[in-house]
Coordinates of C-alpha atoms in Angstrom, one line a residue:
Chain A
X1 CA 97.3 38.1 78.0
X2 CA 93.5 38.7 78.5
X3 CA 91.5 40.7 80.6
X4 CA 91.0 38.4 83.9
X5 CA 93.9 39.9 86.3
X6 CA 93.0 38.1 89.4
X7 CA 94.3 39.0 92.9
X8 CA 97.5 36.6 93.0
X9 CA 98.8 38.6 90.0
X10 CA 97.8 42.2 91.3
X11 CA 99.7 40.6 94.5
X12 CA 102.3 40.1 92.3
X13 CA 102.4 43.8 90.5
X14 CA 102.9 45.0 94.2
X15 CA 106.5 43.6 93.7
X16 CA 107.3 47.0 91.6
X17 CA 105.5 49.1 95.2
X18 CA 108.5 47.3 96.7
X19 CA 110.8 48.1 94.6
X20 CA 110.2 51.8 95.1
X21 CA 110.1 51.8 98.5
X22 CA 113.6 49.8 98.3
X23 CA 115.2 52.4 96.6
X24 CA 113.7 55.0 98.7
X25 CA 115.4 53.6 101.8
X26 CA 118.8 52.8 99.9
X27 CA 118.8 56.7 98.7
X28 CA 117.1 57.6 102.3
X29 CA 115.0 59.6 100.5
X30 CA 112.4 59.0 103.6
X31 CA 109.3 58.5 101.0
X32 CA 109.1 54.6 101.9
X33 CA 106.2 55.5 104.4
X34 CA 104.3 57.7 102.0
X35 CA 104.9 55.5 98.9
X36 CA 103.2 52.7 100.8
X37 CA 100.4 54.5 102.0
X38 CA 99.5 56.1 98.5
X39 CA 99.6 52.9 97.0
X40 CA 97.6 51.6 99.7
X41 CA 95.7 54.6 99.7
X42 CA 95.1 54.2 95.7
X43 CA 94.5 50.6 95.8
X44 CA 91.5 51.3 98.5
X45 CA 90.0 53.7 96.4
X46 CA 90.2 52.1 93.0
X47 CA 88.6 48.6 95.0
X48 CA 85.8 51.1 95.9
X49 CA 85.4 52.4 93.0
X50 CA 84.8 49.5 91.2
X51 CA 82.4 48.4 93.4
X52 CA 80.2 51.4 93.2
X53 CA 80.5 51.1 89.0
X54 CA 79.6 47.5 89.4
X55 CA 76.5 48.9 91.2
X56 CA 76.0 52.1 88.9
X57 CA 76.8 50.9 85.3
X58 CA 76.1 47.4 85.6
X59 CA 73.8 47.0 81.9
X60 CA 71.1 46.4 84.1
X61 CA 71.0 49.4 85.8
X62 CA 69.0 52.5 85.0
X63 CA 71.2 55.5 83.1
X64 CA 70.2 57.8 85.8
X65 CA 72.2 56.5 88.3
X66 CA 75.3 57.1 86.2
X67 CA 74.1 61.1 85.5
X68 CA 73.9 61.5 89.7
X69 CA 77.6 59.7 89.3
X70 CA 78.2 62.6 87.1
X71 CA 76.8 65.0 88.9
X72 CA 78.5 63.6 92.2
X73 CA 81.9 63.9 90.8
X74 CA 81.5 67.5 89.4
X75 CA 80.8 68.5 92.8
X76 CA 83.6 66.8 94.5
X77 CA 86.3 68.4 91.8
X78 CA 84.8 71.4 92.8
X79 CA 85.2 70.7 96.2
X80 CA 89.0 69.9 95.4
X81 CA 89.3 73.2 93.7
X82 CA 88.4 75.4 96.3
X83 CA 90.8 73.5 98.8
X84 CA 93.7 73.7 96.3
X85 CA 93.0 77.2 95.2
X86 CA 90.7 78.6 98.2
X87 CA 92.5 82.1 98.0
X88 CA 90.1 83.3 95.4
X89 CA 87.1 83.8 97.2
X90 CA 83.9 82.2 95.7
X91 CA 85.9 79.9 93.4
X92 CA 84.0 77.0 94.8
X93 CA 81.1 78.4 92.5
X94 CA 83.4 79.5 90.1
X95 CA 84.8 75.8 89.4
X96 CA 81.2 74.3 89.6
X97 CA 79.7 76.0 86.8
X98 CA 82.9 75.8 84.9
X99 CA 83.3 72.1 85.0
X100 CA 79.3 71.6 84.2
X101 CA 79.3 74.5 81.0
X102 CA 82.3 71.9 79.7
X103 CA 80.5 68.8 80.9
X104 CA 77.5 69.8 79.3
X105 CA 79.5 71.2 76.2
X106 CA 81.8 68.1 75.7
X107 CA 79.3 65.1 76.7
X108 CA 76.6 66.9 74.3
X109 CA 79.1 66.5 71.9
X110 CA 79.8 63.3 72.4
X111 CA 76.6 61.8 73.1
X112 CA 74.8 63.9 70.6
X113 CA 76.5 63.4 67.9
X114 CA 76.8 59.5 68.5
X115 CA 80.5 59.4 68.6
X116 CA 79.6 56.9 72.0
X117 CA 76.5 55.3 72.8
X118 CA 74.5 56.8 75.7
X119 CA 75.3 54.5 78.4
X120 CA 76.2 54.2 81.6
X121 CA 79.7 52.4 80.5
X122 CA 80.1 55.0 78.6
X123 CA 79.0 58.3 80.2
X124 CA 81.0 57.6 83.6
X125 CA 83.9 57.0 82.6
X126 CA 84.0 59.6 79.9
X127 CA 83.0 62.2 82.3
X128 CA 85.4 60.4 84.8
X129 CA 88.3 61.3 82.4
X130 CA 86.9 65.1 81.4
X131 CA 86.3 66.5 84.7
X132 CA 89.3 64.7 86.1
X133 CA 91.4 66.4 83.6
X134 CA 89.4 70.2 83.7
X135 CA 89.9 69.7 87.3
X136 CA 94.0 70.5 87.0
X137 CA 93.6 72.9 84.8
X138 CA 91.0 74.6 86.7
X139 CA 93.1 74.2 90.0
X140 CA 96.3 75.4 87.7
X141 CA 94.3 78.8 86.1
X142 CA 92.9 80.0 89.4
X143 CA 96.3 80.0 90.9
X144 CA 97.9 81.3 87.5
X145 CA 95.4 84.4 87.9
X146 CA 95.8 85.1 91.7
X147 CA 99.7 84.6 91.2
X148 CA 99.5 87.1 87.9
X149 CA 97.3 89.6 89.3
X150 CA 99.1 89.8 92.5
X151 CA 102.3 90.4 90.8
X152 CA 101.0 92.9 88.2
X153 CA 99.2 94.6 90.8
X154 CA 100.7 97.9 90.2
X155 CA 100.4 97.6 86.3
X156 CA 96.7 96.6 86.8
X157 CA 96.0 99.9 89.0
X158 CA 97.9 101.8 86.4
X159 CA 95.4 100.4 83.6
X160 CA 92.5 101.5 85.9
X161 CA 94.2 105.0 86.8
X162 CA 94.5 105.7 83.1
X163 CA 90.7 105.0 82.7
X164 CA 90.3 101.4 81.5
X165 CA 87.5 99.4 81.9
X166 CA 88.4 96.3 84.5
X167 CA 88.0 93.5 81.6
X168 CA 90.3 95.7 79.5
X169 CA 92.7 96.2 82.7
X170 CA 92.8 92.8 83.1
X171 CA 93.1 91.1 79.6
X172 CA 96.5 90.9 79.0
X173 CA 97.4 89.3 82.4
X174 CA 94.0 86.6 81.7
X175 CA 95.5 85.8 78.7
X176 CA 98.8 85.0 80.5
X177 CA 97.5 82.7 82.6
X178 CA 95.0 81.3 80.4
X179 CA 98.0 80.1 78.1
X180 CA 100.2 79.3 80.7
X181 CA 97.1 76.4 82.2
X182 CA 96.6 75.7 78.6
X183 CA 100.1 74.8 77.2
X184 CA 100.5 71.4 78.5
X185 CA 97.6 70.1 77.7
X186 CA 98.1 71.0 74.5
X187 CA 101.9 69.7 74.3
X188 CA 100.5 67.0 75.7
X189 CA 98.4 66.7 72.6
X190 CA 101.2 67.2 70.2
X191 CA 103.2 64.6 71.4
X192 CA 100.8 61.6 72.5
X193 CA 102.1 58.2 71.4
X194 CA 105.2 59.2 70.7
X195 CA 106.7 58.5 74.1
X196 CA 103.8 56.8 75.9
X197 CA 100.4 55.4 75.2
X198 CA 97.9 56.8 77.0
X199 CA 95.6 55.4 79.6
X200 CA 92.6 54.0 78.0
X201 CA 94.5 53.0 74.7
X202 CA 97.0 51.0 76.9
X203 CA 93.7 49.6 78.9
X204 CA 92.4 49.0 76.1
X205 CA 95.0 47.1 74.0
X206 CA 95.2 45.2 77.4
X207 CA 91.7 43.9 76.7
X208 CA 92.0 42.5 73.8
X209 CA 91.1 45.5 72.0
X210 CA 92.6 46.0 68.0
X211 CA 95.1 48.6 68.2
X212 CA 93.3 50.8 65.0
X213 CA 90.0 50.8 67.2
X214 CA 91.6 51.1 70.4
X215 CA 93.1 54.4 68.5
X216 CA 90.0 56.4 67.3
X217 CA 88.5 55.7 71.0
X218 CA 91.8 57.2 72.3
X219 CA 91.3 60.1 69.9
X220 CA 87.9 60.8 70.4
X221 CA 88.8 61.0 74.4
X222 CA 91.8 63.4 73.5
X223 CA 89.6 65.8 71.7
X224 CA 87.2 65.4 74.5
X225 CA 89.9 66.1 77.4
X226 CA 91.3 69.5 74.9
X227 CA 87.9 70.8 74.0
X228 CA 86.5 70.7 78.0
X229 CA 90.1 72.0 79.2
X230 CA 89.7 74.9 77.3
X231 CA 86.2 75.7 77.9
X232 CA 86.7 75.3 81.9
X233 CA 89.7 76.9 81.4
X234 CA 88.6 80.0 79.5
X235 CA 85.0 80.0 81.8
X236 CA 86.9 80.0 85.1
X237 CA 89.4 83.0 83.9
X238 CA 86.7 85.0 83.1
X239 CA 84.8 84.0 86.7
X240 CA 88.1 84.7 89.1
X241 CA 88.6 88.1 86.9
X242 CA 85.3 89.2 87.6
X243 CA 86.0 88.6 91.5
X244 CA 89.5 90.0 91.8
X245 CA 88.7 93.0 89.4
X246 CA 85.0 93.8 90.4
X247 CA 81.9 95.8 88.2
X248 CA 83.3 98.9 89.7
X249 CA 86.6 99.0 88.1
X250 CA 88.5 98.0 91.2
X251 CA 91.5 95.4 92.0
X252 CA 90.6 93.4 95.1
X253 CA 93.4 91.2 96.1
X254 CA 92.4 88.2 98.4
X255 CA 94.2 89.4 101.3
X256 CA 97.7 87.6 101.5
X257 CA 99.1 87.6 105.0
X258 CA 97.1 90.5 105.9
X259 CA 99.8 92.9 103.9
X260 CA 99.4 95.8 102.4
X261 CA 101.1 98.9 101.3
Chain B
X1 CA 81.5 123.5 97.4
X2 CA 81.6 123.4 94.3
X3 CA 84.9 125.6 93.5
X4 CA 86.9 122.5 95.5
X5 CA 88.4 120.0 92.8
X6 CA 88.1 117.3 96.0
X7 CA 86.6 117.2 99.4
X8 CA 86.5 114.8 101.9
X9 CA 83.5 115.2 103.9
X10 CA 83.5 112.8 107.0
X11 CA 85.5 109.8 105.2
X12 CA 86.7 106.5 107.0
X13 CA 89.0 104.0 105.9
X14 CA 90.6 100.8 107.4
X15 CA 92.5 97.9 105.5
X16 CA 90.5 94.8 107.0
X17 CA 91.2 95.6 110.6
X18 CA 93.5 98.5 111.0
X19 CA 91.7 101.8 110.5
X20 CA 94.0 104.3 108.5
X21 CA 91.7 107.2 107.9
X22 CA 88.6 108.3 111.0
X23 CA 87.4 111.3 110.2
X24 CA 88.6 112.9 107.2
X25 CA 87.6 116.7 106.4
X26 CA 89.6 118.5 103.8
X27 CA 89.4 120.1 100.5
X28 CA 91.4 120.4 97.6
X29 CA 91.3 123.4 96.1
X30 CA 91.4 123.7 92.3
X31 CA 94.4 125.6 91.7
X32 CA 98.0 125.1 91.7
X33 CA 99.7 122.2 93.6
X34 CA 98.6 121.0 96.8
X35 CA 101.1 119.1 99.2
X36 CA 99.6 116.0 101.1
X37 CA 101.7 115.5 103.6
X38 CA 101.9 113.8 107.5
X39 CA 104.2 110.5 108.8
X40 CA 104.2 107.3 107.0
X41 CA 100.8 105.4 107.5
X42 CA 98.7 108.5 108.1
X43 CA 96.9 107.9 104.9
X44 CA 98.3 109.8 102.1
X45 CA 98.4 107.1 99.5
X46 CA 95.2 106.5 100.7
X47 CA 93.6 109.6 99.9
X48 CA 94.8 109.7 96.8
X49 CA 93.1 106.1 95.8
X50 CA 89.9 107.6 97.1
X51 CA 89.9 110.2 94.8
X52 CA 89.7 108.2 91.9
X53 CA 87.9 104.8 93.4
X54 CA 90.9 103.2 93.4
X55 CA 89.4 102.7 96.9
X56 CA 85.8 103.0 98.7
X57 CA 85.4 105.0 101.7
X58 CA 83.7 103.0 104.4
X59 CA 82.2 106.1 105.7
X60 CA 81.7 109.4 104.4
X61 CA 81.9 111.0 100.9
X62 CA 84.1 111.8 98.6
X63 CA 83.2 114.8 96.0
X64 CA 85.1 115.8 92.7
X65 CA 83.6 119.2 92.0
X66 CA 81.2 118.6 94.1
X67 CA 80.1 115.6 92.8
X68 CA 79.7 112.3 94.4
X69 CA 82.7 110.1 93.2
X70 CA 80.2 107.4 93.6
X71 CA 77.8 109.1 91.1
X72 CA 80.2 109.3 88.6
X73 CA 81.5 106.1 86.1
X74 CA 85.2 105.1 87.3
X75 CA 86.8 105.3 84.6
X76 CA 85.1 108.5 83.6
X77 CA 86.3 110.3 87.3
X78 CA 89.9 108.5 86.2
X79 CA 90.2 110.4 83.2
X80 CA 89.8 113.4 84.9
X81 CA 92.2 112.9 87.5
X82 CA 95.1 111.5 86.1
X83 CA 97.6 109.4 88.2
X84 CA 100.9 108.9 88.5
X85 CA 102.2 106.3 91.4
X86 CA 105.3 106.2 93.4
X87 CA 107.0 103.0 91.8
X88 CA 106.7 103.7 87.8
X89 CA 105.2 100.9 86.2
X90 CA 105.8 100.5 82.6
X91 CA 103.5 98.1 80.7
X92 CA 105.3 95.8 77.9
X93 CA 106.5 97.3 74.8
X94 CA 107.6 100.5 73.5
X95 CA 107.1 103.9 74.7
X96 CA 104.7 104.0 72.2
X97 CA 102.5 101.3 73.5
X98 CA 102.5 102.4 76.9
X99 CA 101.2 106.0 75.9
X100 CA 98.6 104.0 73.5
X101 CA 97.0 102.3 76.6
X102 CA 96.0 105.7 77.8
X103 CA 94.8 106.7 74.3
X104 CA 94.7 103.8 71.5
X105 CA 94.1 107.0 68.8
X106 CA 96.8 108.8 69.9
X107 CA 98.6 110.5 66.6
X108 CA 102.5 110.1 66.0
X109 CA 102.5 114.3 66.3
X110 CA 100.3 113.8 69.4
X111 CA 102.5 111.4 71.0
X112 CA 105.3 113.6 70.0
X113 CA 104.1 116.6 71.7
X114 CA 103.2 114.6 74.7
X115 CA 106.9 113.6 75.0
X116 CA 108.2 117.5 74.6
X117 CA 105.6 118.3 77.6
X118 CA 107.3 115.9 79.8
X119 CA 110.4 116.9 79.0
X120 CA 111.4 113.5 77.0
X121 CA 113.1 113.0 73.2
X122 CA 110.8 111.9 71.0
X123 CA 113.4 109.2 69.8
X124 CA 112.5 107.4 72.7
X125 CA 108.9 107.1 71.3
X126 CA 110.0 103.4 69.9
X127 CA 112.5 102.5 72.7
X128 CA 111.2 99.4 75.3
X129 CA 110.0 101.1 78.3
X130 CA 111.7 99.0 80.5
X131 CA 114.7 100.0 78.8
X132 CA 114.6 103.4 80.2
X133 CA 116.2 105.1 83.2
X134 CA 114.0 105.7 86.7
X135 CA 113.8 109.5 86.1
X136 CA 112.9 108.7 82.3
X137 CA 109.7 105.7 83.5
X138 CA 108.7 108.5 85.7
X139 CA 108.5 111.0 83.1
X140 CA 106.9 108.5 80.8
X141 CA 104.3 107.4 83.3
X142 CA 103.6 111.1 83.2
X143 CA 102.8 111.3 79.7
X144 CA 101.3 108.3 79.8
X145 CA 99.1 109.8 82.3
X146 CA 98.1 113.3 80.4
X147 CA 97.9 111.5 77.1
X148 CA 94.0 111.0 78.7
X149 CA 94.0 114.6 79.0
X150 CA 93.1 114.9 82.7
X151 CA 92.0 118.1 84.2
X152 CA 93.9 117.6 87.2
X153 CA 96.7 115.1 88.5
X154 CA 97.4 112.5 91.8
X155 CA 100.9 112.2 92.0
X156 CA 101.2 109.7 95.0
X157 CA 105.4 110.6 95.8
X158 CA 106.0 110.6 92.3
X159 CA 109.5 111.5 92.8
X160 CA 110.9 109.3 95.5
X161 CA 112.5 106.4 93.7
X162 CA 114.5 109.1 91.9
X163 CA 118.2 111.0 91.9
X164 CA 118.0 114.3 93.2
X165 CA 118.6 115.4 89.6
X166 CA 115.5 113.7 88.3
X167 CA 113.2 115.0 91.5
X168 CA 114.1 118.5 90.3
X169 CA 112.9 117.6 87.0
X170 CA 110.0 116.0 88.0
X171 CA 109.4 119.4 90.6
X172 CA 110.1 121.7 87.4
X173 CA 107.3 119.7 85.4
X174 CA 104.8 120.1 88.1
X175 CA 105.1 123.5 88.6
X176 CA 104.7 124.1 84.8
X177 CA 101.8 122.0 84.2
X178 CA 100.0 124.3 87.8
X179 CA 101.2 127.1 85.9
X180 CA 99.3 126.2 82.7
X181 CA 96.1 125.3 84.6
X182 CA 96.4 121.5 85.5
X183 CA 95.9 121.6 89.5
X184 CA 97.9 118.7 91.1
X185 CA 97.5 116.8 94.5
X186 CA 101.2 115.9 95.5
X187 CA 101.6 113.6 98.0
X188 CA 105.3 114.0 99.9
X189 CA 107.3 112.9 102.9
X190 CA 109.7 115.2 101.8
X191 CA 109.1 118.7 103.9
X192 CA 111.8 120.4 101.9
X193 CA 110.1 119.4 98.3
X194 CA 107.2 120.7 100.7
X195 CA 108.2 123.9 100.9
X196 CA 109.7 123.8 97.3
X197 CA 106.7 123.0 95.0
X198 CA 103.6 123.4 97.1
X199 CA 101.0 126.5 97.0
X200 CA 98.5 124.6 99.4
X201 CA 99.6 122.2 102.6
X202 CA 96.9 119.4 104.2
X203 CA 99.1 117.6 106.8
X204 CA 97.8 114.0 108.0
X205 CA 97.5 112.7 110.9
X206 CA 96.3 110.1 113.2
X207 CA 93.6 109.8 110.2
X208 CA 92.6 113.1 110.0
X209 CA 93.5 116.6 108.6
X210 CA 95.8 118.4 111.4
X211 CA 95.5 121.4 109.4
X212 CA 95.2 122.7 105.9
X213 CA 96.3 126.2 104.1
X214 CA 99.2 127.5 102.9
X215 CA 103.0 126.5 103.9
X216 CA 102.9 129.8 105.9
X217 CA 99.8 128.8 107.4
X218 CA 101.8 125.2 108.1
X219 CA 104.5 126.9 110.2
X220 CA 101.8 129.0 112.4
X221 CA 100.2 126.4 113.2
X222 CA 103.8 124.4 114.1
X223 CA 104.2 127.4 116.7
X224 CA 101.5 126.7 118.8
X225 CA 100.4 122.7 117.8
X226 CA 103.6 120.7 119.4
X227 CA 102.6 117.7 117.3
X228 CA 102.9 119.7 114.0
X229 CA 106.3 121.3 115.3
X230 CA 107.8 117.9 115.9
X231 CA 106.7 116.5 112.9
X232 CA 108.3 119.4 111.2
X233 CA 111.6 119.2 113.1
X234 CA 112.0 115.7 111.7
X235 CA 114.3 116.9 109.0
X236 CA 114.5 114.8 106.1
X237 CA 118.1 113.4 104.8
X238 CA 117.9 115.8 101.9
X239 CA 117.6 118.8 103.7
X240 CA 120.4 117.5 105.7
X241 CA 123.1 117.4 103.2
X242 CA 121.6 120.4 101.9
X243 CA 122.9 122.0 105.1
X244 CA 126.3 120.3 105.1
X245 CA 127.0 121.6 102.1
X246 CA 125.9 125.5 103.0

């Protein structure tokens, strides 16, 4: 098979959509609707998408146009973070500086040290693929550390009534939820191509690609995905621990249902 | 003044919307244990937490020694006024750990005579805390909370998760540690522990201090303040069984 998959045959794959939705109504599970409208849904996005590479990395087309891509979707995963994790206040700005300090971290990396040539092929979907991935974890600690801290509250006021600085009251529940957003990723690490190949390998290998080659691009992305997970990761701890546990030594709690004791 | 361990001069608090302190006057003298006491919600806990930044006072300020709390480093003001909440709260690990939170240097033969103050074996010194019984966290929270070596203490109903056998306990420690010069701030819904351990009454209420003085000076001011009186009438369980029994 090469690359050309033309419209009759993605009409085709849609055959599988079907399939799903059949056995949603023969279980009546009652997902038929929503499996068709996130396919849909996905379809419409991924058509748009490719449209808008076409017009940004297109070899023709000037690299800074594919750096404002960049820069568009660190902004949007922010955006998602604060709507999936809005109960720590500020987190918005939290998540945005996160995501770039990895962006800038991991793409240096890459770029820098000529693992990939600069270019917009490259860069987009690269970044594509790291903030993508940041963006879960992100979502994943901030909620870790509000759920931990809200919990522990009582210990954590107990470390401050005995005197401890707030980092030092909060450490052991950071680390907590630090390794709780970190552990998949990293199982995740452990085990790929065991059980599955992953994305751009399969694409790859799809293409036309040799397998070997299609390998060390896989592993370079892997190492890029790990090393920008754990620098959002580890930055965005540190940013929601300085809001819920402020310079003056206090727990502030974003207030849950108006509650307190 | 200066001779007051705290005064509240003025303070107002609210949680978001709903106001729990107004006007707050009262001073904690620095001697012996004083009783915080006044219906649920009229700000005890609250007090307590202002005293050591735990919380900030909207309005008003809050002096230890005479001191601005504000002036003074958190946990600096922590360290001298230990605390010791209602719900124990054992850290993870041993007994060991949680009184090396408090003080990371702390010597086996310090640790050890920390344990005889409260009252606790010092066998227990490698147990897991979570392992022990309510009165036992309590006591160990205790420890936990000298082992800073505070010049004073917050106990925020330190005793009401416990058997009655424990609360004496707990009551016999207090009045040993006043004895020996540590002044305590007791916070109580209990009138009978009240009138057991305290030397000094402030009664809350509404958000302010309804009066202040001793626990003779509490049941004056029941005779002619019919707010005070009924408050006082509302006998708690305890006392009730303790009449049963007579």
């Amino acid at each position: 098979m090469n690359g050309d998959l033309d419209v009759l045959r993605l009409a085709a794959s849609l055959l599988l959509v079907a399939v799903a939705v059949a056995l949603s109504s023969v279980q009546q599970l009652r997902l038929s609707r929503t499996i068709l409208w996130a396919s849909l849904r996905a379809l419409v996005q991924l058509l748009l998408v490719g449209v808008a590479l076409e017009l940004v990395i297109a070899p023709d087309r000037p690299l800074y146009l594919a750096w404002a891509w960049v820069v568009g979707i660190l902004v949007y995963a922010a955006v998602v973070v604060q709507r999936r994790a809005g109960a720590v206040p500020g987190v918005f700005t939290i998540a945005l500086a996160a995501l770039s300090a990895s962006a800038v971290v991991s793409l240096g990396v890459l770029f820098g040290l000529g693992v990939f040539p600069l270019e917009g092929r490259a860069l987009v979907p690269l970044a594509g693929m790291m903030v993508g991935n940041s963006m879960t974890a992100t979502v994943l600690v901030t909620r870790r550390m509000a759920a931990e801290f809200r919990d522990k509250r009582d210990e954590i006021e107990a470390r401050l009534a005995l005197g401890l600085p707030a980092p030092a009251a909060g450490r052991p529940y950071l680390r907590e939820a630090v390794r709780t957003a970190l552990i998949p990723q990293i199982e995740s690490t452990r085990t790929v191509g065991l059980i599955f190949l992953p994305g751009a390998m399969t694409g790859l290998i799809l293409a036309g690609a040799q397998p070997l080659e299609a390998t060390m691009i896989q592993a370079a992305i892997m190492y890029l995905i790990l090393g920008s997970v754990a620098t959002t990761t580890a930055v965005v701890a540190l940013g929601v621990r300085r809001r819920l546990l402020t310079a003056d030594h206090r727990l502030v709690l974003p207030q849950a249902r108006g509650q307190r004791r | 003044m200066a001779d007051d361990l705290i005064s509240f001069e003025g303070v107002g608090f609210a949680y978001g919307a709903t106001p729990v302190l107004t006007d707050l006057d009262v001073r904690v003298p620095a001697d012996g244990i004083t009783a915080v006491a006044g219906p649920s919600g009229s700000g005890k806990s609250t007090l307590l937490r202002l005293a050591n930044r735990l919380l900030l006072p909207d309005r008003g300020t809050v002096r230890h020694r005479g001191i601005d709390v504000a002036t003074i480093p958190p946990p600096t003001l922590r360290r001298r006024l230990g605390m010791v909440f209602q719900r124990p709260s054992p850290f993870p690990g041993s007994v060991r750990d949680n009184l090396a939170v408090a003080a990371p240097d702390l010597t086996d033969d310090q640790a050890r005579r920390l344990m005889a103050r409260v009252g606790l074996a010092a066998d227990l010194l490698d147990r897991e805390a979570s392992d022990l019984s309510g009165g036992q966290l309590q006591r160990m929270c205790l420890a936990r909370a000298l082992a800073t070596e505070p010049e004073s203490l917050l106990l925020d109903e330190p005793s009401t998760a416990l058997d009655p056998a424990a609360r004496h306990g707990i009551e016999q420690l207090a009045r040993s540690l006043a004895e020996a010069g540590t002044p305590l701030v007791w916070v109580t819904h209990d009138l009978e522990q009240l009138r057991r351990v305290a030397d000094h009454v402030v009664l809350l209420m509404n958000g302010r201090a309804r009066m202040s003085g001793s626990v003779a000076d509490l049941d004056a001011a029941a005779r002619s303040d019919p707010k005070i009186a009924a408050f006082l009438a509302e006998t708690p369980p305890e006392a009730r069984e303790d009449a049963d029994e007579r």
